[in-house]
Short mmCIF file of C-alpha atoms in Angstrom, two decimals:
data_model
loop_
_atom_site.label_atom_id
_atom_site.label_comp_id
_atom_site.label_asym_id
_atom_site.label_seq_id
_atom_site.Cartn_x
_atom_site.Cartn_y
_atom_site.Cartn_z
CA UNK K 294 -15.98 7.34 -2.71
CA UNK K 295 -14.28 4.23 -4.89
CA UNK K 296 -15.27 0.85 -3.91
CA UNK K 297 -13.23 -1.41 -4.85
CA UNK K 298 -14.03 -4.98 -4.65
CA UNK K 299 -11.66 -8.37 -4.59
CA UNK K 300 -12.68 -11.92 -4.89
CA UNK K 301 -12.80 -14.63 -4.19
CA UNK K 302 -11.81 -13.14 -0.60
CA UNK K 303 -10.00 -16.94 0.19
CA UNK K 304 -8.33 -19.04 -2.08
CA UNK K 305 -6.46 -22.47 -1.11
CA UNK K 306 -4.65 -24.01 -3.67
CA UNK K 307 -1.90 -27.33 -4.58
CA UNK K 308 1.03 -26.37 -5.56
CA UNK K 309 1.39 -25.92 -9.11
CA UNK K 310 -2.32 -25.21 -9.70
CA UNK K 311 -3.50 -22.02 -11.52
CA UNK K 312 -5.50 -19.36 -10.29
CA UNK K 313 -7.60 -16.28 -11.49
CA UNK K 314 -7.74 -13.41 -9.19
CA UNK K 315 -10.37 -10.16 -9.58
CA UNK K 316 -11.01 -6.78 -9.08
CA UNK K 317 -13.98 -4.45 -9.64
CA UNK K 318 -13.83 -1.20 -9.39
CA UNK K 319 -16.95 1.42 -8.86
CA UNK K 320 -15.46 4.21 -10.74
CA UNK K 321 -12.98 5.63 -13.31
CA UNK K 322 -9.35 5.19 -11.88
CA UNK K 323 -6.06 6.95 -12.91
CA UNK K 324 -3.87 4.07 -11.79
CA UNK K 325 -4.01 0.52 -10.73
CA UNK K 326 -1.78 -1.72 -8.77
CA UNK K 327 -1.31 -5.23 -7.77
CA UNK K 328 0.24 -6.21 -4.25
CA UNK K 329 1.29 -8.94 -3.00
CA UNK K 330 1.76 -8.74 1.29
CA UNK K 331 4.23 -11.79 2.18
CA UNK K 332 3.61 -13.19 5.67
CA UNK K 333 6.07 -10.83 6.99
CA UNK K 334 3.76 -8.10 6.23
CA UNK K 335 5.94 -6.80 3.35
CA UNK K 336 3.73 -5.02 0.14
CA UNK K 337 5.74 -5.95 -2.90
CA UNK K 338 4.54 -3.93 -6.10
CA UNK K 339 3.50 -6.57 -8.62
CA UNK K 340 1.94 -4.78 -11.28
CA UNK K 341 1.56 -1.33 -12.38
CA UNK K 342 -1.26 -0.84 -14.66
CA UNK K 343 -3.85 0.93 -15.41
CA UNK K 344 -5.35 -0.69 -18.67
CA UNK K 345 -4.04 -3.37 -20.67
CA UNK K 346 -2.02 -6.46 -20.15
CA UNK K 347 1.65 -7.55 -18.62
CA UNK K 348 3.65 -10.62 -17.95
CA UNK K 349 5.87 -11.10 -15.23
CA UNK K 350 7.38 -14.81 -14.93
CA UNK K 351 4.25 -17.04 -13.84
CA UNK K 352 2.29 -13.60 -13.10
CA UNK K 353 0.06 -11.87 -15.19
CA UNK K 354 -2.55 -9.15 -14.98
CA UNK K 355 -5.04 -7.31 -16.95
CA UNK K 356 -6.99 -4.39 -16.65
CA UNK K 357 -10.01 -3.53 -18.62
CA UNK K 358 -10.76 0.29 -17.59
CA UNK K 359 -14.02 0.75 -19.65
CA UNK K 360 -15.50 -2.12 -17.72
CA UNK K 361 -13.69 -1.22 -14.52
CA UNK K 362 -11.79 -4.57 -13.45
CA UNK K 363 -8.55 -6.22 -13.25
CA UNK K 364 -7.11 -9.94 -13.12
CA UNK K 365 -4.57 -11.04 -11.89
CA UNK K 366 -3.39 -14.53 -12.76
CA UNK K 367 -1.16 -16.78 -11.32
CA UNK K 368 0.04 -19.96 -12.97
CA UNK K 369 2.18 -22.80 -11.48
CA UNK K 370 2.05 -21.71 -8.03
CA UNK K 371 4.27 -22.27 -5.35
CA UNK K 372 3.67 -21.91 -1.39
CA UNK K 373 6.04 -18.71 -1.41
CA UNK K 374 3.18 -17.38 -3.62
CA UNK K 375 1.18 -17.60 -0.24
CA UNK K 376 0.19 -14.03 1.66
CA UNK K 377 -2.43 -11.64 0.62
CA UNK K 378 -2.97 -10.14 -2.85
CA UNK K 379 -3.95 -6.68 -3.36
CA UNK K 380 -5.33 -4.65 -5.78
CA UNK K 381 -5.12 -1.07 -5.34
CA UNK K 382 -6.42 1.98 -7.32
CA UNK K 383 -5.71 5.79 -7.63
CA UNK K 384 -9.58 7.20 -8.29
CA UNK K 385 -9.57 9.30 -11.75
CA UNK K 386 -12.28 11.85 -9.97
CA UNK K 387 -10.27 15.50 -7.85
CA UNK K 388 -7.45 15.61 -10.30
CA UNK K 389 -3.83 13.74 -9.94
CA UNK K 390 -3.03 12.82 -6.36
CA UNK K 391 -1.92 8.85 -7.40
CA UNK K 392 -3.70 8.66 -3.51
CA UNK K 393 -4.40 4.73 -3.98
CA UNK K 394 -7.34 3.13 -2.34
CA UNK K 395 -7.22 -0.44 -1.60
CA UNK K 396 -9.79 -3.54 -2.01
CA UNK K 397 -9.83 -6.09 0.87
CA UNK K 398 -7.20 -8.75 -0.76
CA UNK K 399 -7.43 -12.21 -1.42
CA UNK K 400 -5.78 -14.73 1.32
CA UNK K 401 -3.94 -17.01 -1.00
CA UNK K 402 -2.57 -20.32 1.08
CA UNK K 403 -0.60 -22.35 -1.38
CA UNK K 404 -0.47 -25.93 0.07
CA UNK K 405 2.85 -28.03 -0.62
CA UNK H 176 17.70 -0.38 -6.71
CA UNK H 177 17.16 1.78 -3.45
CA UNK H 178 13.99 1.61 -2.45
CA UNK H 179 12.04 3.13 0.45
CA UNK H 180 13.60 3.08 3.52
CA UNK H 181 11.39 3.24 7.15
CA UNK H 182 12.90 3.28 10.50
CA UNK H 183 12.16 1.65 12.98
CA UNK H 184 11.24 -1.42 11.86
CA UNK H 185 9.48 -2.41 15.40
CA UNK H 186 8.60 0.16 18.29
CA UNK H 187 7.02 -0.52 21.46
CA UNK H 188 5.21 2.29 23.45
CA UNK H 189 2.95 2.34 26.42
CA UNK H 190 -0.49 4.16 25.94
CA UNK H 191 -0.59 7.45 26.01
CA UNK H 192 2.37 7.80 24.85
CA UNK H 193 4.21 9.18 21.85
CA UNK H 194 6.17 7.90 18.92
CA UNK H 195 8.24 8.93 16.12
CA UNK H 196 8.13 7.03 12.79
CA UNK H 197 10.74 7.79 9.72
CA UNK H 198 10.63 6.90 6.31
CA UNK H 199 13.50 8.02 3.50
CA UNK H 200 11.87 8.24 0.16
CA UNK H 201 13.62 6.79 -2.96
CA UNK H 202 15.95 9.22 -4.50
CA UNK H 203 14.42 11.63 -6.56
CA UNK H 204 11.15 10.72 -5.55
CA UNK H 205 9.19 14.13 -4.16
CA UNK H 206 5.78 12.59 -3.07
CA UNK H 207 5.59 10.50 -0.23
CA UNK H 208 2.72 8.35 1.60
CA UNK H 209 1.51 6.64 4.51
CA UNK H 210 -0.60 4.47 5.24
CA UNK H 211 -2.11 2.37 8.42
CA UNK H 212 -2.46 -1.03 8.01
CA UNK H 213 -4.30 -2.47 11.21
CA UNK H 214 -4.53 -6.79 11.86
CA UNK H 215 -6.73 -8.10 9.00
CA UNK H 216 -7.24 -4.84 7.37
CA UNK H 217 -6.25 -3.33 3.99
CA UNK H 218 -3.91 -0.21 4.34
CA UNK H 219 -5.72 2.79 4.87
CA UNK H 220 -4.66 6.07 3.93
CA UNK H 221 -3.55 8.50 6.19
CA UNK H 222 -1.74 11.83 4.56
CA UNK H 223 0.47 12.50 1.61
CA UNK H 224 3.12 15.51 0.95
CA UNK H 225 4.51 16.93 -2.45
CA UNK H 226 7.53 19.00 -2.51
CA UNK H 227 7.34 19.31 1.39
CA UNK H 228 3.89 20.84 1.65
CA UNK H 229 0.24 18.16 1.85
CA UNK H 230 -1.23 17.28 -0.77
CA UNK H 231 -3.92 15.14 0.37
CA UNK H 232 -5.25 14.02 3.94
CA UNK H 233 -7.33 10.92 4.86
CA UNK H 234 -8.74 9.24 8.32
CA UNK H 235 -5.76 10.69 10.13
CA UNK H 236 -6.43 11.32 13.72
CA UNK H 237 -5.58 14.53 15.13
CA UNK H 238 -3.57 13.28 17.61
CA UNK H 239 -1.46 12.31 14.42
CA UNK H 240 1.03 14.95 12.53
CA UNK H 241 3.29 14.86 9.66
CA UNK H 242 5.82 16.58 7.69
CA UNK H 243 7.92 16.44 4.51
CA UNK H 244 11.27 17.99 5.56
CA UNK H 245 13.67 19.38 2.75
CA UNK H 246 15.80 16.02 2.03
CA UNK H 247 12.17 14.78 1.57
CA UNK H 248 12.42 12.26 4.02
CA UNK H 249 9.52 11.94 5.97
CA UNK H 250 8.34 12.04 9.79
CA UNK H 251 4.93 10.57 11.63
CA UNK H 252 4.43 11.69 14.95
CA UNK H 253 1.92 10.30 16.93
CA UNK H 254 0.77 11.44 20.29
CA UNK H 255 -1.03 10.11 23.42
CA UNK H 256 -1.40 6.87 21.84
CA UNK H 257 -4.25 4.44 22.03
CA UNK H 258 -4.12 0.85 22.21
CA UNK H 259 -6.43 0.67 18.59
CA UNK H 260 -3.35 2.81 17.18
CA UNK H 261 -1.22 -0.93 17.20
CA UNK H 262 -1.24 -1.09 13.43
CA UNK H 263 1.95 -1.63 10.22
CA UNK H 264 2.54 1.66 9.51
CA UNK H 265 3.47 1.70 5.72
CA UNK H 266 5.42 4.96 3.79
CA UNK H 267 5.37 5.17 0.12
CA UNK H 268 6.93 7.74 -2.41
CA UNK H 269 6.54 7.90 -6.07
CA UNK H 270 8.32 10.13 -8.85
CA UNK H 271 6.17 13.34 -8.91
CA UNK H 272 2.79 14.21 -7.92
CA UNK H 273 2.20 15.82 -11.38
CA UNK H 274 2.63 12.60 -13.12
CA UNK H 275 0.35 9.99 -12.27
CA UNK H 276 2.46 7.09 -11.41
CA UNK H 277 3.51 3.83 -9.68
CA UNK H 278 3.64 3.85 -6.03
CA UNK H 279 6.66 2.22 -3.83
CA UNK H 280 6.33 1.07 -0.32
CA UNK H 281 8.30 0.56 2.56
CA UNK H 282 8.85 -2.11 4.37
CA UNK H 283 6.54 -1.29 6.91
CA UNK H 284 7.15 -0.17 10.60
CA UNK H 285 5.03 -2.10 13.20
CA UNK H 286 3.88 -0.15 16.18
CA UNK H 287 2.50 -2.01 19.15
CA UNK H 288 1.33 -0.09 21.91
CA UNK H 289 0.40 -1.94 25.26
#
């Protein structure tokens, strides 16, 4: 099946720093999201998005599908950016089932 | 926005025994999720239903069953329970299964079983 790969797999940072998150994936995908799991164990969507880029406040991500990664940058941070980060994607092999396999996050600890 | 709604939040059990877990898609949403999350892992998928019938099935054990009822809300069962079945138990719906599409979680209901 779909690896899918996340690094770095721990990240400490000051507050206000940036950061560069990544994810490689082993195959063609259908869909690609972004998580972020809050200490509460909550998965909030961050990103949908399969190719191309978005901005979302301090958050941005882009996927390149033809070279099968995705970024996902944070700028500014602040300790609620703290938790685990996600990236998650829907394998474009056995036809539509938007079944999403996970990587194995990055632990982000954003230090006040 | 309503979003996806799982009850209960928190459940208890002893081994061996069994437990019911409920999730309430968004509205209009006919494809729903779940997933097992256990401590330090990434969620793992366990079966899906479109339009109250499975799509898709993945390391669900068989002491596990589910079924999309015709609200399209959602019920886990899980029987005989094990101590390794202590996991975050995550539901997820999205538009339609025809569509590829954005997924939606839940809020997660935690299961420890002592």
């Amino acid at each position: 099946g779909i690896q899918v790969e996340q690094s770095p797999p721990d990240l400490i940072l000051q507050e206000g720093a940036n950061s560069t998150l990544r994810c490689n994936f082993s195959d063609s995908v259908n869909n690609l999201q972004w998580f972020h799991q809050n200490p509460w164990g909550q998965l909030i969507n961050l990103f949908y998005i399969p190719s191309g880029t978005k901005q979302n406040g301090r958050l941005s991500a882009t996927t390149v599908a033809t070279e099968r990664y995705s970024l996902l940058y944070i700028s500014s941070s602040q300790t609620t950016d703290s938790g685990v980060y996600f990236c998650a994607v829907e394998p474009g092999y056995g036809g539509a089932t938007n079944k999403l396999i996970f990587g194995t996050g990055t632990l982000l600890a954003v230090q006040p | 926005a309503a979003g996806v709604i799982q009850s209960p939040r928190h459940l208890i059990k002893e081994k061996r025994e069994t437990a019911t877990l409920k999730c309430y898609p968004i509205p209009r949403h006919d494809t729903v999720y779940w997933y097992q999350q256990g401590p330090g892992q990434d969620p793992q998928f366990l079966i899906s239903f479109y339009e109250k019938m499975q799509s898709d099935k993945g390391s669900i054990p068989d002491r596990f069953s589910a079924q999309q009822f015709s609200d399209y809300h959602s019920e886990l069962n899980m029987s005989s329970l094990e101590l390794g079945d202590s996991a975050l138990y995550f539901c997820a719906s999205s538009p339609s299964l025809e569509n590829t599409g954005e997924l939606f979680f839940g809020e997660g209901s935690r299961l420890t079983v002592l």
